[in-house]
Amino acid sequence: MLTLKINGESRQFSAPLTVAGLIEQLGYAGKRIAVERNGEIVPKSQHANTELASGDQLEIVVAVGGG
Amino acid sequence: MHQLTLAGKTYRSRLLVGTGKYKDFAETRAAIDASGAEIVTVAVRRVNIGQDASQPSLLDAIPPSQFTILPNTAGCYTADDAVRTLRLARELLDGHPLCKLEVLGDPTNLFPNMPETLKAAETLVKDGFQVMVYCADDPIQCKMLEDIGCVAVMPLASLIGSGMGIVNPWNLRLIIDNAQVPIIVDAGVGTASDATIAMELGCDGVLMNTAIAHAKDPVLMASAMKKGIEAGREAFLAGRMARKYYSADPSSPTTGLIGS
């Protein structure tokens, strides 16, 4: 089991899991999002080969209306 | 005459618009189209985990292939948060380096925290960002931001979302006269004449959101803003007549009147 903190919320997933796998499970595959893991950007090109570890802190963001 | 050059790229419109506070994406898009704006700001926020991920997104309505998307750091109160947000935005926008930096200092008046703004600007410029920066209308700090390497300096005309208009035209003139980079009024415009006044002062552009989004008819106000910006720019270039205090000057001939 993996415990990840995603956008401030703790969630559990079955291991192993990559960033791409997580995005898929959350329903955001193919969507325009950006991911930060433990304070560092995970570039799109690295999503498929970045393995997540228990305790990882993730931020997943999208563009919204703003001024 | 109306062209604006920013970070080496030329834009036909000197009006930059936000995408917040609209009823829906259709209204957002209609207002942007009516405004003629090519540079459009967006905010960066966490996705709502667990909610329907298949909902349409803002960038479907405002595609980066058609608009220059300007991600902001609205809501950030520290340089670190602003830098992190813009690194995420750059990733979100496939490496696009143009961004709007704003580091706020107070949740009530949304005035910028200038020490944190200067700190974030330095980090971002070193990291390859093209920084357009929301700031106080302080000529000294505006110059500091230019010296750091910001591609545009964007002093407030009055408080964000206030619609109070240009409250200190004198400071704006000092900033404009001293600047080597575009000066864009960001925040405070309430109606088309405010945009015109900013442009008549010699601003290179105006960035606005609420004045359009919270008008009774946002699409019509967007069209009015486009004209206000153009009128102000032309008036600035034309050069206004000198003000004459306490003495009139007739426009019609003073000779050849009947019965004389």
Short mmCIF file of C-alpha atoms in Angstrom, two decimals, chain B:
data_model
loop_
_atom_site.label_atom_id
_atom_site.label_comp_id
_atom_site.label_asym_id
_atom_site.label_seq_id
_atom_site.Cartn_x
_atom_site.Cartn_y
_atom_site.Cartn_z
CA MET B 1 0.03 52.31 -33.91
CA HIS B 2 -1.86 49.96 -31.64
CA GLN B 3 0.83 47.27 -31.58
CA LEU B 4 2.36 46.21 -28.31
CA THR B 5 5.73 44.47 -28.17
CA LEU B 6 6.34 42.27 -25.14
CA ALA B 7 9.37 40.04 -24.69
CA GLY B 8 10.10 40.31 -28.42
CA LYS B 9 6.60 39.35 -29.54
CA THR B 10 4.18 41.78 -31.15
CA TYR B 11 0.48 41.96 -30.27
CA ARG B 12 -2.23 43.86 -32.10
CA SER B 13 -4.16 44.63 -28.92
CA ARG B 14 -3.00 46.65 -25.95
CA LEU B 15 -5.81 45.26 -23.83
CA LEU B 16 -5.04 42.24 -21.67
CA VAL B 17 -7.93 40.50 -19.94
CA GLY B 18 -8.55 38.07 -17.13
CA THR B 19 -10.81 35.04 -17.14
CA GLY B 20 -12.19 35.17 -13.59
CA LYS B 21 -15.71 35.91 -12.32
CA TYR B 22 -17.61 35.03 -15.51
CA LYS B 23 -20.90 33.12 -15.47
CA ASP B 24 -19.49 30.28 -17.59
CA PHE B 25 -16.79 29.53 -20.16
CA ALA B 26 -19.05 30.58 -23.05
CA GLU B 27 -19.43 34.06 -21.58
CA THR B 28 -15.69 34.19 -20.85
CA ARG B 29 -14.91 33.41 -24.47
CA ALA B 30 -17.51 35.81 -25.89
CA ALA B 31 -16.16 38.67 -23.76
CA ILE B 32 -12.56 37.93 -24.72
CA ASP B 33 -13.50 37.84 -28.40
CA ALA B 34 -15.32 41.19 -28.08
CA SER B 35 -12.33 42.71 -26.27
CA GLY B 36 -9.92 41.77 -29.04
CA ALA B 37 -7.40 40.78 -26.35
CA GLU B 38 -4.71 38.30 -27.34
CA ILE B 39 -3.10 37.95 -23.91
CA VAL B 40 -5.36 36.29 -21.39
CA THR B 41 -4.60 35.66 -17.72
CA VAL B 42 -5.45 32.45 -15.89
CA ALA B 43 -4.99 31.26 -12.30
CA VAL B 44 -3.39 27.96 -11.28
CA ARG B 45 -5.27 25.86 -8.75
CA ARG B 46 -5.37 22.35 -7.35
CA VAL B 47 -7.64 19.93 -9.20
CA ASN B 48 -10.59 18.74 -7.12
CA ILE B 49 -9.61 15.14 -6.48
CA GLY B 50 -12.66 12.91 -6.45
CA GLN B 51 -14.81 15.26 -8.52
CA ASP B 52 -15.76 14.58 -12.12
CA ALA B 53 -12.50 14.94 -14.05
CA SER B 54 -14.28 14.96 -17.40
CA GLN B 55 -15.73 18.48 -16.91
CA PRO B 56 -14.71 20.96 -19.63
CA SER B 57 -11.70 23.05 -18.66
CA LEU B 58 -10.94 26.74 -19.15
CA LEU B 59 -8.17 26.02 -21.64
CA ASP B 60 -10.68 24.20 -23.87
CA ALA B 61 -12.56 27.52 -24.17
CA ILE B 62 -9.38 29.62 -24.39
CA PRO B 63 -6.93 27.36 -26.21
CA PRO B 64 -3.22 28.22 -25.97
CA SER B 65 -3.07 27.76 -29.75
CA GLN B 66 -5.24 30.87 -30.17
CA PHE B 67 -4.28 33.03 -27.19
CA THR B 68 -1.16 33.91 -25.26
CA ILE B 69 -1.95 32.45 -21.86
CA LEU B 70 -0.58 34.45 -18.96
CA PRO B 71 -0.62 32.36 -15.77
CA ASN B 72 -0.79 34.40 -12.57
CA THR B 73 0.17 33.86 -8.95
CA ALA B 74 -3.00 35.33 -7.49
CA GLY B 75 -3.46 34.29 -3.89
CA CYS B 76 0.28 33.86 -3.22
CA TYR B 77 1.64 35.72 -0.21
CA THR B 78 5.29 34.62 -0.35
CA ALA B 79 7.96 34.63 -3.04
CA ASP B 80 8.38 30.86 -2.62
CA ASP B 81 4.69 30.11 -3.25
CA ALA B 82 4.66 32.40 -6.30
CA VAL B 83 7.76 30.75 -7.78
CA ARG B 84 6.37 27.24 -7.17
CA THR B 85 3.05 28.21 -8.74
CA LEU B 86 4.72 29.58 -11.87
CA ARG B 87 6.95 26.53 -12.24
CA LEU B 88 3.77 24.44 -12.23
CA ALA B 89 2.22 26.86 -14.73
CA ARG B 90 5.20 26.58 -17.07
CA GLU B 91 4.88 22.80 -16.98
CA LEU B 92 1.12 23.11 -17.55
CA LEU B 93 1.71 25.32 -20.60
CA ASP B 94 4.44 23.21 -22.24
CA GLY B 95 7.35 25.42 -21.20
CA HIS B 96 5.76 28.77 -22.06
CA PRO B 97 7.89 31.31 -20.10
CA LEU B 98 5.61 34.40 -20.04
CA CYS B 99 3.95 34.85 -16.66
CA LYS B 100 2.26 37.35 -14.38
CA LEU B 101 3.87 37.60 -10.97
CA GLU B 102 1.86 38.96 -8.08
CA VAL B 103 2.75 38.50 -4.44
CA LEU B 104 0.05 39.87 -2.20
CA GLY B 105 0.57 41.46 1.17
CA ASP B 106 -2.92 41.86 2.60
CA PRO B 107 -6.11 39.86 2.00
CA THR B 108 -8.36 42.90 2.38
CA ASN B 109 -6.70 45.41 0.06
CA LEU B 110 -4.70 42.91 -2.07
CA PHE B 111 -1.83 45.38 -2.14
CA PRO B 112 1.41 43.76 -3.29
CA ASN B 113 4.12 42.74 -0.83
CA MET B 114 6.95 44.48 -2.66
CA PRO B 115 9.96 42.90 -0.87
CA GLU B 116 8.58 39.42 -1.68
CA THR B 117 7.66 40.54 -5.21
CA LEU B 118 11.22 41.73 -5.87
CA LYS B 119 12.63 38.49 -4.44
CA ALA B 120 10.36 36.31 -6.58
CA ALA B 121 11.08 38.39 -9.69
CA GLU B 122 14.82 37.83 -9.27
CA THR B 123 14.42 34.07 -8.90
CA LEU B 124 12.04 33.81 -11.86
CA VAL B 125 14.13 35.94 -14.23
CA LYS B 126 17.22 33.82 -13.37
CA ASP B 127 15.12 30.71 -14.05
CA GLY B 128 14.28 31.90 -17.58
CA PHE B 129 10.78 33.24 -17.03
CA GLN B 130 9.54 36.34 -18.86
CA VAL B 131 8.03 38.15 -15.93
CA MET B 132 5.21 40.67 -16.11
CA VAL B 133 4.82 41.97 -12.60
CA TYR B 134 1.90 43.41 -10.64
CA CYS B 135 3.29 46.03 -8.29
CA ALA B 136 2.72 49.18 -6.30
CA ASP B 137 2.66 52.48 -8.20
CA ASP B 138 6.00 53.40 -6.70
CA PRO B 139 8.41 54.76 -9.34
CA ILE B 140 11.48 53.53 -7.45
CA GLN B 141 10.31 49.94 -7.03
CA CYS B 142 8.99 49.87 -10.59
CA LYS B 143 12.49 50.76 -11.77
CA MET B 144 13.96 48.05 -9.53
CA LEU B 145 11.70 45.47 -11.18
CA GLU B 146 12.78 46.68 -14.61
CA ASP B 147 16.45 46.44 -13.56
CA ILE B 148 15.91 42.86 -12.38
CA GLY B 149 14.83 42.04 -15.93
CA CYS B 150 11.03 41.95 -15.84
CA VAL B 151 9.60 42.23 -19.38
CA ALA B 152 6.70 44.44 -18.26
CA VAL B 153 5.99 46.37 -15.09
CA MET B 154 2.34 46.52 -14.08
CA PRO B 155 1.46 49.03 -11.38
CA LEU B 156 -2.04 49.05 -9.95
CA ALA B 157 -4.28 51.99 -10.86
CA SER B 158 -6.37 51.29 -7.75
CA LEU B 159 -7.20 48.21 -5.68
CA ILE B 160 -7.77 44.89 -7.49
CA GLY B 161 -11.45 44.46 -8.35
CA SER B 162 -12.37 47.89 -6.93
CA GLY B 163 -13.31 49.69 -10.15
CA MET B 164 -12.03 52.92 -8.58
CA GLY B 165 -10.18 53.94 -11.75
CA ILE B 166 -6.87 55.78 -11.99
CA VAL B 167 -6.41 57.17 -8.49
CA ASN B 168 -2.85 58.45 -8.89
CA PRO B 169 -2.16 59.54 -12.46
CA TRP B 170 0.84 61.53 -11.27
CA ASN B 171 2.69 58.45 -10.05
CA LEU B 172 1.82 56.59 -13.24
CA ARG B 173 3.33 59.41 -15.29
CA LEU B 174 6.53 59.31 -13.24
CA ILE B 175 6.73 55.55 -13.77
CA ILE B 176 6.04 55.79 -17.52
CA ASP B 177 8.50 58.63 -18.11
CA ASN B 178 11.23 56.66 -16.36
CA ALA B 179 10.62 53.26 -17.98
CA GLN B 180 12.46 51.30 -20.67
CA VAL B 181 9.99 48.37 -20.58
CA PRO B 182 6.25 48.39 -21.22
CA ILE B 183 4.19 49.81 -18.36
CA ILE B 184 0.80 48.14 -18.14
CA VAL B 185 -1.84 49.29 -15.70
CA ASP B 186 -3.00 46.20 -13.83
CA ALA B 187 -6.03 46.46 -11.58
CA GLY B 188 -8.54 49.13 -10.66
CA VAL B 189 -10.09 50.06 -13.99
CA GLY B 190 -13.88 50.33 -13.70
CA THR B 191 -15.12 51.53 -17.06
CA ALA B 192 -13.95 52.42 -20.55
CA SER B 193 -12.96 56.00 -19.73
CA ASP B 194 -10.58 54.68 -17.04
CA ALA B 195 -8.83 52.59 -19.68
CA THR B 196 -8.68 55.63 -21.94
CA ILE B 197 -7.13 57.77 -19.19
CA ALA B 198 -4.48 55.11 -18.55
CA MET B 199 -3.60 55.02 -22.24
CA GLU B 200 -3.64 58.84 -22.56
CA LEU B 201 -1.09 58.97 -19.76
CA GLY B 202 1.19 56.89 -21.98
CA CYS B 203 0.71 53.40 -20.55
CA ASP B 204 1.57 50.67 -23.03
CA GLY B 205 -1.46 48.60 -22.13
CA VAL B 206 -4.11 47.83 -19.54
CA LEU B 207 -4.87 44.51 -17.86
CA MET B 208 -8.37 44.12 -16.46
CA ASN B 209 -10.84 41.46 -15.37
CA THR B 210 -13.63 42.58 -13.03
CA ALA B 211 -14.53 45.73 -15.01
CA ILE B 212 -15.61 43.46 -17.86
CA ALA B 213 -16.78 40.36 -15.98
CA HIS B 214 -18.92 42.29 -13.49
CA ALA B 215 -20.47 44.72 -15.98
CA LYS B 216 -24.20 44.09 -16.45
CA ASP B 217 -23.38 43.12 -20.03
CA PRO B 218 -19.80 41.80 -20.02
CA VAL B 219 -19.58 41.32 -23.79
CA LEU B 220 -20.69 44.89 -24.51
CA MET B 221 -18.29 46.24 -21.88
CA ALA B 222 -15.47 44.21 -23.44
CA SER B 223 -16.19 45.95 -26.74
CA ALA B 224 -16.28 49.34 -24.97
CA MET B 225 -12.91 48.61 -23.35
CA LYS B 226 -11.38 47.77 -26.72
CA LYS B 227 -12.49 51.16 -28.06
CA GLY B 228 -11.45 52.96 -24.87
CA ILE B 229 -7.93 51.53 -25.16
CA GLU B 230 -7.68 52.48 -28.83
CA ALA B 231 -9.04 55.99 -28.24
CA GLY B 232 -6.60 56.57 -25.39
CA ARG B 233 -3.65 55.31 -27.41
CA GLU B 234 -4.49 57.51 -30.38
CA ALA B 235 -5.01 60.53 -28.13
CA PHE B 236 -1.64 59.89 -26.46
CA LEU B 237 0.11 59.69 -29.84
CA ALA B 238 -1.78 62.70 -31.17
CA GLY B 239 -0.67 64.77 -28.19
CA ARG B 240 -3.35 66.68 -26.35
CA MET B 241 -3.64 70.46 -26.53
CA ALA B 242 -2.31 72.48 -23.63
CA ARG B 243 -4.80 73.27 -20.90
CA LYS B 244 -5.64 76.98 -20.70
CA TYR B 245 -6.85 77.99 -17.29
CA TYR B 246 -9.21 80.93 -16.86
CA SER B 247 -9.21 82.00 -20.54
CA ALA B 248 -11.35 80.83 -23.41
CA ASP B 249 -10.19 80.72 -27.02
CA PRO B 250 -13.00 80.84 -29.62
CA SER B 251 -13.00 78.24 -32.34
CA SER B 252 -14.87 80.46 -34.81
CA PRO B 253 -13.41 83.59 -36.52
CA THR B 254 -13.61 86.72 -34.39
CA THR B 255 -13.89 88.93 -37.51
CA GLY B 256 -16.50 89.22 -40.28
CA LEU B 257 -19.47 89.10 -37.99
CA ILE B 258 -22.64 90.62 -39.48
CA GLY B 259 -23.50 94.14 -38.44
CA SER B 260 -19.88 94.94 -37.57
#
